[in-house]
Amino acid sequence: MTETDWGNGVDSLGERSDAWNRLVSILPGDVLVVDVEGVIHHVGAPIARVSGYRVEELLGRSVEVLVPPDARRAHLERRADFLRDPKARPMSLDASFRLQTKDRGEMTVAITLAPITVDGELWVIAAMHPPTSASEDAHERQRELAATLSFVTMLAESEERFRLAFEANTAPMVLADINNRAIAVNESFCQLIGRSREEVIGADSSAYTHPDDQTISATVHQRVLSGDIGEATYTKRYLHRDGHVVVVEVAKSAARDAAGRILYFVISQRDVTEEQALIAQLSDQALHDHLTGLANRSLFEDRLAQARARGRRHATMGAVLLVDLDDFKGVNDTYGHLIGDQLLVGIARRFEMVTRDSDTLCRLGGDEFLYLADDIASPHEATEIALRLLAVLATPFEFDGIRIDQRASVGIALYDAQSPDGDCIQEADVALYEAKRERRGASVVFHPSMRQSAVSRFSLTQDLHVALASNDLTMHYQPIVDLATGTVEGFEALMRWHHASQGWISPEIFIPLAEQSALIVELGRKALREALSAAATWPAPSDGRASPSVSVNFSALEFHDRGIVQLIDDELAESGVAPERLVVEITERVALFDVTETLATTRRLQEMGVRVALDDFGTGHSSLSQLAQLHPAILKIDKSFVSPHHSSADLEALLEAVVALGAKLGIEVVAEGIETSSQLATLRTMGCGHGQGFYFSPAKRADLVPALAEHVFNL
Ligand code: C2E
Ligand code: MG
Ligand code: MG
């Protein structure tokens, strides 16, 4: 016997259409297919075997070769009869058929006939099987065969009918058998999942179904099969061959025979990948901040409302934390919006690291973030969350070699089951304002008493106009001490605003406000004029030292104003103060705003005898080469190094390095923000020349300066 005889199947005659091949591939083994002339075009191996032929021997022969000579005439008639009107007898069941074997033997088999149209031609499918003695078995077997053949017939007819509708359909379509295996698929489906017909036919969809959706198809299939539901529409995901996910909307319905038995399934699908992506994107855009991907205000408010409702039901408490970056505008001004954006994203990522799963983090816009702490045990826990958020900012950010030290302040609003339906975000904003007013880098919990003092930043700017015109803005002076002798070398002029209803307002709040409007130029001029006219009155110390110097801070807009050198020259002349007594303080950010111009202005000022101090050194990002080039007379080490929130060996090493650097470059070093005697001791050991800070004295009213100037501090 040859392979073909025993091979699991079948062979056919010549080249055939896809529809034919598909049909043949699902035929049971014990059938043969003949054309209207009775020529055998397909034969299953089992039939060939029982008849003693090889498959190839039967292909192309008349079916009558399998009929004993004396029965051929009757067979021809029966066939003609059947073909005359096959539709009238779609299924011909005949329990007995005399089969002649190759060796001219004879046997009786049961046969079932079905007409079928493929590619516009009529064919007859004959299913044979040995007759069984038990009539029940025979009947059952026949019924089974009839079902199979009716299925195959319907399918073939469908092929015909569907050929255009199915094949040319742009909608991906699949026909599946009752075991959910694909019998036919159209081109559109193959394209959808990036696989060939051969790969798909005969198998279920698990090979190209998304792992998370594996059970959906099976479940739906079972429900339709069991008659639970007549038709199913559902959404599932396929995996395209190239790995991308394809989302489809599936409509699955069963085709049934007259008795209501399911023959096969028609599964039509709609590719909704883009649609879903768009919807997701839209809802994402509607609910998320596009820069950082964090929740936006509307999503946050939604979560907050839910959290508050939960809080009322379960009598729990929660908190809203409003985080505002300190002087973020400076980053944008100095490095541009691209770096500013990168910084915001970087901060968002760090905040996320300390956001609990149950909490919501949101970017409110600009440099403000919101944190919803759902279900906290005590107000203390809210403060701890604030500390965690602030702590992740302690490590400087670095972008393209630019190091940015970003701090923030936090306003906290608490709510519990009893609290009225107040606006937590607004309360947090009021608390934030207090946090900034008191000290940056801090957090403050809202208290109703704060409400009275809360005014919008807008009205604050309005008030600043008025303050400039009146005497509400005054200069205070903080001594700068010689750390070797304890004597006062000079004073830094710091502006103070005493607001009629709000009390003292920090320059950290109103200087940025003034910078946003053109007010800063006027404000700067006032500071310089007032400081110089005060300095003009300071007597030289009685011990013969020179009169104290006066340091005036300049913001970016002032320092980079074209008339700056002229203005300083004029004001010096007006006040009669020697240029050598004036120190112009600019921060690194101001210096780097326009390095070339900074160099030119600094040179002209130093030529006049006016010293330039690089303020807040260490928080900006000037390189050593820029420092050497600029060569300011004074370097003021930022207080974050001198009195850090968390001191560390690294910070101390850095501090020491800056002091050494100053000595090396011949730049006078002033340590800012000395608060304790141990900080002072450390600085003195390092050889730091000058210092200022609360340890010695905060900034004092002008009338207190002469006495301070004579004071010698104990070191
Ligand atoms: P700055 O120039 O670095 O001034 C030093 C700041 O540190 C002052 O804050 C001072 O009060 C504070 N300070 C002094 N000793 C200590 C200490 O031991 N510990 C701590 N934690 N802080 C200490 P202030 O007065 O709030 O001024 C803040 C900033 O506002 C100044 O920083 C300066 O950049 C700006 N500023 C103040 N006055 C003027 C002004 O007239 N014009 C301009 N353009 N900016 C000004
Ligand atoms: Mg300063
Ligand atoms: Mg400073």
mmCIF file of C-alpha atoms in Angstrom, residues 175-363:
data_model
loop_
_atom_site.group_PDB
_atom_site.id
_atom_site.type_symbol
_atom_site.label_atom_id
_atom_site.label_comp_id
_atom_site.label_asym_id
_atom_site.label_seq_id
_atom_site.Cartn_x
_atom_site.Cartn_y
_atom_site.Cartn_z
ATOM 1 C CA LEU A 175 -16.921 31.282 8.823
ATOM 2 C CA ALA A 176 -16.369 28.808 11.609
ATOM 3 C CA ASP A 177 -17.598 25.329 12.306
ATOM 4 C CA ILE A 178 -19.321 24.276 15.481
ATOM 5 C CA ASN A 179 -15.946 23.662 17.089
ATOM 6 C CA ASN A 180 -15.109 27.281 16.390
ATOM 7 C CA ARG A 181 -12.485 26.383 13.814
ATOM 8 C CA ALA A 182 -12.221 28.660 10.818
ATOM 9 C CA ILE A 183 -13.625 27.129 7.637
ATOM 10 C CA ALA A 184 -13.278 30.196 5.517
ATOM 11 C CA VAL A 185 -11.827 33.646 5.921
ATOM 12 C CA ASN A 186 -11.693 36.561 3.554
ATOM 13 C CA GLU A 187 -8.704 38.592 2.445
ATOM 14 C CA SER A 188 -9.671 41.482 4.657
ATOM 15 C CA PHE A 189 -9.441 39.243 7.725
ATOM 16 C CA CYS A 190 -6.060 37.906 6.666
ATOM 17 C CA GLN A 191 -4.807 41.451 6.324
ATOM 18 C CA LEU A 192 -6.296 42.439 9.649
ATOM 19 C CA ILE A 193 -4.205 39.902 11.526
ATOM 20 C CA GLY A 194 -1.305 39.685 9.106
ATOM 21 C CA ARG A 195 -1.632 35.934 8.456
ATOM 22 C CA SER A 196 -2.307 33.746 5.441
ATOM 23 C CA ARG A 197 -5.437 31.685 4.883
ATOM 24 C CA GLU A 198 -3.472 28.497 5.372
ATOM 25 C CA GLU A 199 -2.426 29.560 8.831
ATOM 26 C CA VAL A 200 -5.941 30.459 9.839
ATOM 27 C CA ILE A 201 -8.141 27.774 8.306
ATOM 28 C CA GLY A 202 -8.753 24.700 10.357
ATOM 29 C CA ALA A 203 -7.704 26.295 13.623
ATOM 30 C CA ASP A 204 -9.404 28.412 16.239
ATOM 31 C CA SER A 205 -8.303 31.990 16.825
ATOM 32 C CA SER A 206 -6.259 31.390 19.974
ATOM 33 C CA ALA A 207 -2.960 31.616 18.094
ATOM 34 C CA TYR A 208 -3.554 35.268 17.227
ATOM 35 C CA THR A 209 -5.818 36.368 20.043
ATOM 36 C CA HIS A 210 -4.502 38.737 22.683
ATOM 37 C CA PRO A 211 -3.549 36.722 25.805
ATOM 38 C CA ASP A 212 -6.018 38.674 27.936
ATOM 39 C CA ASP A 213 -8.897 37.936 25.557
ATOM 40 C CA GLN A 214 -8.334 34.209 25.131
ATOM 41 C CA THR A 215 -11.390 33.196 27.077
ATOM 42 C CA ILE A 216 -13.808 35.687 25.526
ATOM 43 C CA SER A 217 -14.137 33.892 22.173
ATOM 44 C CA ALA A 218 -14.548 30.510 23.837
ATOM 45 C CA THR A 219 -17.138 31.795 26.286
ATOM 46 C CA VAL A 220 -19.181 33.556 23.643
ATOM 47 C CA HIS A 221 -18.933 30.507 21.407
ATOM 48 C CA GLN A 222 -20.305 28.250 24.121
ATOM 49 C CA ARG A 223 -23.173 30.585 24.845
ATOM 50 C CA VAL A 224 -24.219 30.852 21.208
ATOM 51 C CA LEU A 225 -23.766 27.119 20.729
ATOM 52 C CA SER A 226 -25.898 26.264 23.735
ATOM 53 C CA GLY A 227 -28.604 28.561 22.487
ATOM 54 C CA ASP A 228 -28.121 30.821 25.493
ATOM 55 C CA ILE A 229 -27.926 33.759 23.146
ATOM 56 C CA GLY A 230 -28.908 33.883 19.505
ATOM 57 C CA GLU A 231 -26.285 36.281 18.392
ATOM 58 C CA ALA A 232 -23.313 37.834 20.066
ATOM 59 C CA THR A 233 -21.595 41.151 19.659
ATOM 60 C CA TYR A 234 -18.440 41.707 21.602
ATOM 61 C CA THR A 235 -15.080 43.393 21.456
ATOM 62 C CA LYS A 236 -11.819 41.523 21.505
ATOM 63 C CA ARG A 237 -8.192 42.047 20.620
ATOM 64 C CA TYR A 238 -6.069 40.184 18.137
ATOM 65 C CA LEU A 239 -2.326 40.243 17.867
ATOM 66 C CA HIS A 240 -1.183 41.085 14.373
ATOM 67 C CA ARG A 241 1.792 39.087 13.156
ATOM 68 C CA ASP A 242 4.007 42.141 13.595
ATOM 69 C CA GLY A 243 2.952 42.318 17.222
ATOM 70 C CA HIS A 244 0.606 45.289 17.237
ATOM 71 C CA VAL A 245 -2.764 44.969 18.881
ATOM 72 C CA VAL A 246 -5.867 45.017 16.720
ATOM 73 C CA VAL A 247 -9.150 45.785 18.412
ATOM 74 C CA VAL A 248 -12.244 44.390 16.718
ATOM 75 C CA GLU A 249 -15.934 44.492 17.279
ATOM 76 C CA VAL A 250 -17.189 40.985 16.570
ATOM 77 C CA ALA A 251 -20.693 40.023 15.486
ATOM 78 C CA LYS A 252 -21.205 36.280 15.634
ATOM 79 C CA SER A 253 -24.333 34.550 14.445
ATOM 80 C CA ALA A 254 -25.222 30.927 13.781
ATOM 81 C CA ALA A 255 -26.497 29.577 10.486
ATOM 82 C CA ARG A 256 -29.001 26.801 11.149
ATOM 83 C CA ASP A 257 -30.674 24.127 9.125
ATOM 84 C CA ALA A 258 -34.436 23.730 8.839
ATOM 85 C CA ALA A 259 -34.474 21.747 12.075
ATOM 86 C CA GLY A 260 -32.732 24.606 13.862
ATOM 87 C CA ARG A 261 -29.445 22.790 14.248
ATOM 88 C CA ILE A 262 -26.397 24.974 14.012
ATOM 89 C CA LEU A 263 -24.465 24.379 10.810
ATOM 90 C CA TYR A 264 -21.779 26.983 11.070
ATOM 91 C CA PHE A 265 -21.087 30.434 12.341
ATOM 92 C CA VAL A 266 -20.754 33.683 10.461
ATOM 93 C CA ILE A 267 -18.364 35.968 12.254
ATOM 94 C CA SER A 268 -18.081 39.449 10.861
ATOM 95 C CA GLN A 269 -15.790 41.950 12.420
ATOM 96 C CA ARG A 270 -15.067 45.614 12.420
ATOM 97 C CA ASP A 271 -11.611 46.991 13.059
ATOM 98 C CA VAL A 272 -12.098 49.548 15.809
ATOM 99 C CA THR A 273 -8.441 49.955 16.746
ATOM 100 C CA GLU A 274 -8.163 53.552 15.595
ATOM 101 C CA GLU A 275 -11.580 54.429 16.849
ATOM 102 C CA GLN A 276 -10.718 53.098 20.287
ATOM 103 C CA ALA A 277 -7.351 54.790 20.262
ATOM 104 C CA LEU A 278 -9.049 58.051 19.387
ATOM 105 C CA ILE A 279 -11.640 57.647 22.091
ATOM 106 C CA ALA A 280 -8.929 56.715 24.562
ATOM 107 C CA GLN A 281 -6.871 59.659 23.449
ATOM 108 C CA LEU A 282 -9.793 62.027 23.680
ATOM 109 C CA SER A 283 -10.794 60.844 27.103
ATOM 110 C CA ASP A 284 -7.140 60.845 28.035
ATOM 111 C CA GLN A 285 -6.702 64.362 26.741
ATOM 112 C CA ALA A 286 -9.829 65.422 28.495
ATOM 113 C CA LEU A 287 -8.615 63.975 31.765
ATOM 114 C CA HIS A 288 -4.858 64.239 31.637
ATOM 115 C CA ASP A 289 -2.232 66.884 31.407
ATOM 116 C CA HIS A 290 -0.606 66.524 28.022
ATOM 117 C CA LEU A 291 2.894 67.428 29.171
ATOM 118 C CA THR A 292 3.318 65.202 32.207
ATOM 119 C CA GLY A 293 0.550 62.669 31.580
ATOM 120 C CA LEU A 294 -0.690 63.232 35.121
ATOM 121 C CA ALA A 295 -4.375 63.657 35.909
ATOM 122 C CA ASN A 296 -5.685 67.105 35.120
ATOM 123 C CA ARG A 297 -7.926 69.296 37.185
ATOM 124 C CA SER A 298 -11.214 67.773 36.028
ATOM 125 C CA LEU A 299 -10.084 64.233 36.742
ATOM 126 C CA PHE A 300 -8.714 65.377 40.066
ATOM 127 C CA GLU A 301 -11.952 67.103 41.015
ATOM 128 C CA ASP A 302 -13.852 63.995 40.079
ATOM 129 C CA ARG A 303 -11.639 61.826 42.293
ATOM 130 C CA LEU A 304 -11.865 64.384 45.056
ATOM 131 C CA ALA A 305 -15.664 64.340 44.938
ATOM 132 C CA GLN A 306 -15.618 60.542 45.130
ATOM 133 C CA ALA A 307 -13.115 60.580 47.972
ATOM 134 C CA ARG A 308 -15.180 63.068 49.923
ATOM 135 C CA ALA A 309 -18.321 61.008 49.422
ATOM 136 C CA ARG A 310 -16.437 57.937 50.659
ATOM 137 C CA GLY A 311 -15.114 59.952 53.565
ATOM 138 C CA ARG A 312 -18.642 60.863 54.582
ATOM 139 C CA ARG A 313 -19.844 57.271 54.318
ATOM 140 C CA HIS A 314 -16.966 55.701 56.201
ATOM 141 C CA ALA A 315 -16.129 58.647 58.465
ATOM 142 C CA THR A 316 -12.553 58.877 57.207
ATOM 143 C CA MET A 317 -10.416 61.927 56.581
ATOM 144 C CA GLY A 318 -8.319 63.013 53.661
ATOM 145 C CA ALA A 319 -6.224 65.909 52.416
ATOM 146 C CA VAL A 320 -5.570 67.990 49.341
ATOM 147 C CA LEU A 321 -1.998 69.167 48.922
ATOM 148 C CA LEU A 322 -1.219 71.978 46.542
ATOM 149 C CA VAL A 323 2.443 72.029 45.553
ATOM 150 C CA ASP A 324 3.884 75.121 43.938
ATOM 151 C CA LEU A 325 7.411 75.290 42.587
ATOM 152 C CA ASP A 326 9.476 78.153 43.932
ATOM 153 C CA ASP A 327 10.621 80.627 41.297
ATOM 154 C CA PHE A 328 9.920 78.287 38.434
ATOM 155 C CA LYS A 329 9.574 81.297 36.190
ATOM 156 C CA GLY A 330 13.296 81.834 36.653
ATOM 157 C CA VAL A 331 14.021 78.461 35.051
ATOM 158 C CA ASN A 332 11.883 79.298 32.043
ATOM 159 C CA ASP A 333 13.446 82.738 31.729
ATOM 160 C CA THR A 334 16.974 81.450 32.054
ATOM 161 C CA TYR A 335 16.950 78.210 30.115
ATOM 162 C CA GLY A 336 13.890 78.494 27.958
ATOM 163 C CA HIS A 337 10.634 76.612 27.944
ATOM 164 C CA LEU A 338 12.120 73.392 26.661
ATOM 165 C CA ILE A 339 14.189 72.899 29.797
ATOM 166 C CA GLY A 340 11.279 74.218 31.850
ATOM 167 C CA ASP A 341 9.055 71.522 30.378
ATOM 168 C CA GLN A 342 11.663 68.836 30.971
ATOM 169 C CA LEU A 343 11.923 69.941 34.563
ATOM 170 C CA LEU A 344 8.147 69.729 35.029
ATOM 171 C CA VAL A 345 8.117 66.211 33.609
ATOM 172 C CA GLY A 346 11.072 65.243 35.801
ATOM 173 C CA ILE A 347 9.309 66.578 38.870
ATOM 174 C CA ALA A 348 6.089 64.762 37.921
ATOM 175 C CA ARG A 349 8.023 61.485 37.689
ATOM 176 C CA ARG A 350 9.618 62.013 41.102
ATOM 177 C CA PHE A 351 6.308 62.929 42.703
ATOM 178 C CA GLU A 352 4.815 59.787 41.200
ATOM 179 C CA MET A 353 7.424 57.705 42.975
ATOM 180 C CA VAL A 354 6.064 58.800 46.335
ATOM 181 C CA THR A 355 2.384 58.771 45.359
ATOM 182 C CA ARG A 356 0.451 56.000 47.083
ATOM 183 C CA ASP A 357 -1.708 53.796 44.875
ATOM 184 C CA SER A 358 -4.853 55.046 46.521
ATOM 185 C CA ASP A 359 -3.895 58.694 45.980
ATOM 186 C CA THR A 360 -4.174 60.936 42.951
ATOM 187 C CA LEU A 361 -1.475 63.210 41.610
ATOM 188 C CA CYS A 362 -2.442 65.981 39.241
ATOM 189 C CA ARG A 363 -0.788 68.831 37.406
#
